[in-house]
Amino acid sequence: AAGVIQSPRHLIKEKRETATLKCYPIPRHDTVYWYQQGPGQDPQFLISFYEKMQSDKGSIPDRFSAQQFSDYHSELNMSSLELGDSALYFCASSLTGGGLAGDTGLQETQYFGPGTRLLVL
Amino acid sequence: AQTVTQSQPEMSVQEAETVTLSCTYDTSESDYYLFWYKQPPSRQMILVIRQEAYKQQNATENRFSVNFQKAAKSFSLKISDSQLGDAAMYFCALLYSGGGADGLTFGKGTHLIIQP
């Protein structure tokens, strides 16, 4: 089965630079979520989009922005990078609205991509 | 605010034995989902099992089962016949099912070691 795709898988940036992370959800999924996981920590929710509209916002810094496009893929833009932004960034997708018959049990279950490892030097 | 607590930073079990990972949570909502995710050394987040709060029956997935105690706000994971491939960090997570695209609230995780 197709899974969530994230690119790039690894990224190295200098302080104050900008980074863009991309996420391609599982086909037919209408919702995308972004999480940040620091070393030795649990994932922290950043932001989510449902049908291309921002849905929920967590602990996302003002330096970060994100959007979901017409093909449902999403991009997380990170500016003025800081050393503390070094982390594993996960994208997850789910089927939130409607859904096909028989999918009910799977609705709102978030499936995670492999993550993008960002290192800020 | 929702919170998830995993009180066991690390657990160790012999291969083929059974182990139970604990999770407690707090929420003011009545409709929610609970999940266990597994994160092996590759750091991929893998869904293990899911429980809807309105269901009294405990969820099971092959060797994995949960003990969901709604009144006690407890959601433990039992792994039977532990295998070396079960070694990973296990995260308990809570999701409010209000119909929106809410983020998961995770616990701090339990590192499970499988001894051969």
Short mmCIF file of C-alpha atoms in Angstrom, two decimals:
data_model
loop_
_atom_site.label_atom_id
_atom_site.label_comp_id
_atom_site.label_asym_id
_atom_site.label_seq_id
_atom_site.Cartn_x
_atom_site.Cartn_y
_atom_site.Cartn_z
CA ALA A 1 0.00 0.00 0.00
CA ALA A 2 1.13 3.52 -0.73
CA GLY A 3 2.51 5.42 2.22
CA VAL A 4 3.20 9.03 3.10
CA ILE A 5 6.16 10.40 1.16
CA GLN A 6 8.45 13.08 2.54
CA SER A 7 11.27 14.89 0.85
CA PRO A 8 14.06 15.47 1.34
CA ARG A 9 14.91 12.73 3.80
CA HIS A 10 17.94 14.58 5.09
CA LEU A 11 18.73 18.29 5.04
CA ILE A 12 21.65 20.30 6.34
CA LYS A 13 21.34 24.06 6.65
CA GLU A 14 23.24 26.93 8.19
CA LYS A 15 21.81 29.21 10.85
CA ARG A 16 19.52 31.91 9.46
CA GLU A 17 18.93 29.98 6.24
CA THR A 18 15.55 28.82 4.95
CA ALA A 19 14.31 25.26 4.47
CA THR A 20 11.30 23.78 2.71
CA LEU A 21 10.02 20.32 3.57
CA LYS A 22 7.53 18.52 1.36
CA CYS A 23 4.90 15.93 2.17
CA TYR A 24 2.78 13.79 -0.16
CA PRO A 25 -0.12 12.14 1.70
CA ILE A 26 -1.52 8.68 1.16
CA PRO A 27 -3.82 8.75 -1.91
CA ARG A 28 -7.39 9.82 -1.01
CA HIS A 29 -6.32 11.22 2.35
CA ASP A 30 -7.60 14.77 2.79
CA THR A 31 -5.72 15.86 5.90
CA VAL A 32 -2.06 16.51 6.55
CA TYR A 33 -0.29 17.05 9.86
CA TRP A 34 3.22 18.23 10.72
CA TYR A 35 5.15 17.17 13.83
CA GLN A 36 8.58 18.01 15.19
CA GLN A 37 10.55 15.46 17.19
CA GLY A 38 13.71 16.61 18.95
CA PRO A 39 16.38 14.16 20.09
CA GLY A 40 15.06 11.91 22.85
CA GLN A 41 11.66 13.61 22.83
CA ASP A 42 8.13 12.74 21.82
CA PRO A 43 6.68 14.25 18.64
CA GLN A 44 5.17 17.71 19.06
CA PHE A 45 2.26 18.74 16.87
CA LEU A 46 2.91 21.82 14.73
CA ILE A 47 0.01 22.36 12.35
CA SER A 48 -2.62 20.57 10.28
CA PHE A 49 -4.58 21.14 7.09
CA TYR A 50 -7.92 19.72 6.03
CA GLU A 51 -9.04 20.20 2.44
CA LYS A 52 -6.34 22.81 1.92
CA MET A 53 -7.45 24.95 4.84
CA GLN A 54 -5.50 25.30 8.07
CA SER A 55 -7.34 23.27 10.67
CA ASP A 56 -5.43 23.13 13.93
CA LYS A 57 -2.32 24.82 15.21
CA GLY A 58 0.06 23.56 17.82
CA SER A 59 3.44 24.81 18.94
CA ILE A 60 4.57 26.09 15.58
CA PRO A 61 7.04 29.00 15.72
CA ASP A 62 6.13 32.20 13.85
CA ARG A 63 9.19 31.61 11.67
CA PHE A 64 7.50 28.52 10.24
CA SER A 65 4.63 28.49 7.80
CA ALA A 66 2.87 25.75 5.90
CA GLN A 67 0.23 25.18 3.29
CA GLN A 68 -1.63 22.41 1.54
CA PHE A 69 -1.96 22.51 -2.22
CA SER A 70 -4.74 21.50 -4.62
CA ASP A 71 -3.20 18.04 -5.07
CA TYR A 72 -3.21 17.69 -1.23
CA HIS A 73 0.54 17.73 -0.87
CA SER A 74 1.86 20.04 1.81
CA GLU A 75 4.98 22.10 2.35
CA LEU A 76 6.49 23.33 5.60
CA ASN A 77 8.57 26.46 5.18
CA MET A 78 11.09 27.27 7.88
CA SER A 79 12.91 30.59 7.88
CA SER A 80 15.68 32.12 9.99
CA LEU A 81 16.72 28.66 11.09
CA GLU A 82 18.14 28.25 14.57
CA LEU A 83 20.29 25.50 16.06
CA GLY A 84 17.28 24.39 18.10
CA ASP A 85 15.34 23.63 14.94
CA SER A 86 17.50 20.56 14.38
CA ALA A 87 15.04 17.71 14.65
CA LEU A 88 13.13 15.02 12.85
CA TYR A 89 10.09 16.46 11.09
CA PHE A 90 7.22 14.12 10.44
CA CYS A 91 4.31 14.52 8.14
CA ALA A 92 1.24 12.39 8.74
CA SER A 93 -1.96 12.02 6.77
CA SER A 94 -5.46 10.83 7.52
CA LEU A 95 -8.91 10.52 6.05
CA THR A 96 -11.01 12.97 8.04
CA GLY A 97 -14.02 13.95 5.98
CA GLY A 98 -16.51 11.60 4.34
CA GLY A 99 -14.59 8.51 3.42
CA LEU A 100 -15.70 5.49 1.49
CA ALA A 101 -17.99 2.83 2.84
CA GLY A 102 -15.96 0.56 5.06
CA ASP A 103 -13.38 3.23 5.80
CA THR A 104 -15.11 4.46 8.93
CA GLY A 105 -12.86 2.51 11.24
CA LEU A 106 -9.81 4.10 9.74
CA GLN A 107 -10.98 7.67 9.81
CA GLU A 108 -8.86 10.07 11.77
CA THR A 109 -6.05 7.56 12.16
CA GLN A 110 -2.83 9.35 11.34
CA TYR A 111 -0.25 7.51 9.27
CA PHE A 112 3.25 8.87 9.43
CA GLY A 113 5.85 9.39 6.75
CA PRO A 114 9.51 8.43 7.26
CA GLY A 115 10.43 11.94 8.38
CA THR A 116 12.93 14.57 7.30
CA ARG A 117 16.05 14.87 9.43
CA LEU A 118 17.02 18.53 9.58
CA LEU A 119 20.41 19.54 10.93
CA VAL A 120 21.11 23.23 11.45
CA LEU A 121 24.78 24.14 11.78
CA ALA B 1 -5.70 20.65 27.75
CA GLN B 2 -4.97 17.00 27.15
CA THR B 3 -2.10 15.10 28.74
CA VAL B 4 -0.69 11.62 28.28
CA THR B 5 1.60 10.01 30.84
CA GLN B 6 3.81 7.00 30.37
CA SER B 7 5.39 6.23 33.73
CA GLN B 8 7.84 3.60 32.50
CA PRO B 9 10.80 5.17 30.68
CA GLU B 10 12.20 1.70 29.96
CA MET B 11 10.99 -1.89 30.11
CA SER B 12 12.84 -5.13 29.50
CA VAL B 13 11.37 -8.53 28.63
CA GLN B 14 12.68 -11.92 27.60
CA GLU B 15 11.94 -13.05 24.08
CA ALA B 16 8.66 -15.02 23.88
CA GLU B 17 7.43 -13.54 27.17
CA THR B 18 4.56 -11.09 27.67
CA VAL B 19 5.02 -7.44 28.61
CA THR B 20 2.57 -4.67 29.47
CA LEU B 21 3.27 -0.99 28.85
CA SER B 22 1.31 1.54 30.90
CA CYS B 23 -0.37 4.74 29.80
CA THR B 24 -2.69 7.12 31.58
CA TYR B 25 -4.29 10.20 30.12
CA ASP B 26 -6.39 13.16 31.02
CA THR B 27 -8.98 14.87 28.89
CA SER B 28 -12.24 16.68 29.46
CA GLU B 29 -13.66 15.33 26.23
CA SER B 30 -15.96 12.33 26.03
CA ASP B 31 -15.20 11.41 22.42
CA TYR B 32 -11.62 10.61 21.61
CA TYR B 33 -9.28 8.00 20.21
CA LEU B 34 -6.26 6.39 21.79
CA PHE B 35 -3.31 4.97 19.90
CA TRP B 36 -0.07 3.14 20.43
CA TYR B 37 2.71 3.94 17.98
CA LYS B 38 6.01 2.11 17.72
CA GLN B 39 9.25 3.87 16.80
CA PRO B 40 12.12 1.48 16.05
CA PRO B 41 15.73 2.66 15.64
CA SER B 42 14.91 3.72 12.07
CA ARG B 43 12.67 6.35 13.78
CA GLN B 44 9.73 5.56 11.54
CA MET B 45 6.44 6.04 13.46
CA ILE B 46 4.38 2.88 13.01
CA LEU B 47 0.79 2.50 14.15
CA VAL B 48 0.38 -0.49 16.44
CA ILE B 49 -3.21 -0.30 17.61
CA ARG B 50 -6.17 2.07 17.92
CA GLN B 51 -9.07 2.30 20.37
CA GLU B 52 -12.23 4.41 20.10
CA ALA B 53 -13.32 5.74 23.48
CA TYR B 54 -16.98 4.89 22.86
CA LYS B 55 -16.15 1.20 22.38
CA GLN B 56 -16.09 -0.93 25.50
CA GLN B 57 -14.41 -3.84 23.75
CA ASN B 58 -10.64 -3.77 23.95
CA ALA B 59 -8.84 -3.59 20.61
CA THR B 60 -6.55 -6.42 19.51
CA GLU B 61 -4.12 -6.75 16.62
CA ASN B 62 -2.47 -10.16 16.49
CA ARG B 63 0.01 -10.26 19.42
CA PHE B 64 -0.92 -6.75 20.54
CA SER B 65 -3.90 -5.98 22.74
CA VAL B 66 -4.98 -3.13 24.97
CA ASN B 67 -6.67 -2.84 28.34
CA PHE B 68 -8.82 0.27 28.09
CA GLN B 69 -10.28 1.50 31.36
CA LYS B 70 -12.22 4.65 30.49
CA ALA B 71 -13.24 5.58 34.03
CA ALA B 72 -9.66 5.23 35.24
CA LYS B 73 -8.33 6.93 32.06
CA SER B 74 -5.92 4.08 31.57
CA PHE B 75 -4.81 2.54 28.28
CA SER B 76 -2.16 -0.17 28.60
CA LEU B 77 -0.59 -2.18 25.78
CA LYS B 78 0.08 -5.88 26.14
CA ILE B 79 2.55 -7.56 23.83
CA SER B 80 2.38 -11.35 23.84
CA ASP B 81 5.11 -13.69 22.64
CA SER B 82 7.62 -10.83 22.43
CA GLN B 83 9.91 -10.90 19.44
CA LEU B 84 13.26 -9.24 18.81
CA GLY B 85 11.59 -7.04 16.22
CA ASP B 86 9.35 -5.58 18.92
CA ALA B 87 12.31 -3.69 20.38
CA ALA B 88 11.48 -0.01 19.95
CA MET B 89 10.22 3.13 21.64
CA TYR B 90 6.47 2.91 22.19
CA PHE B 91 4.38 6.06 22.34
CA CYS B 92 0.86 6.30 23.68
CA ALA B 93 -1.18 9.04 21.99
CA LEU B 94 -4.55 10.74 22.43
CA LEU B 95 -6.69 12.37 19.75
CA TYR B 96 -9.83 14.40 20.31
CA SER B 97 -12.44 13.22 17.83
CA GLY B 98 -14.24 16.52 17.45
CA GLY B 99 -14.39 16.17 13.70
CA GLY B 100 -11.50 18.46 12.95
CA ALA B 101 -7.93 17.68 12.04
CA ASP B 102 -6.56 17.84 15.54
CA GLY B 103 -3.02 16.91 16.41
CA LEU B 104 -2.05 13.93 18.48
CA THR B 105 -0.90 14.41 22.07
CA PHE B 106 1.89 11.97 22.83
CA GLY B 107 3.33 10.57 26.03
CA LYS B 108 7.08 10.65 26.62
CA GLY B 109 7.45 7.07 25.44
CA THR B 110 8.61 3.73 26.85
CA HIS B 111 11.77 2.15 25.53
CA LEU B 112 11.17 -1.58 25.19
CA ILE B 113 14.17 -3.90 25.25
CA ILE B 114 13.81 -7.51 24.16
CA GLN B 115 16.37 -9.86 25.63
CA PRO B 116 17.17 -12.98 23.57
#
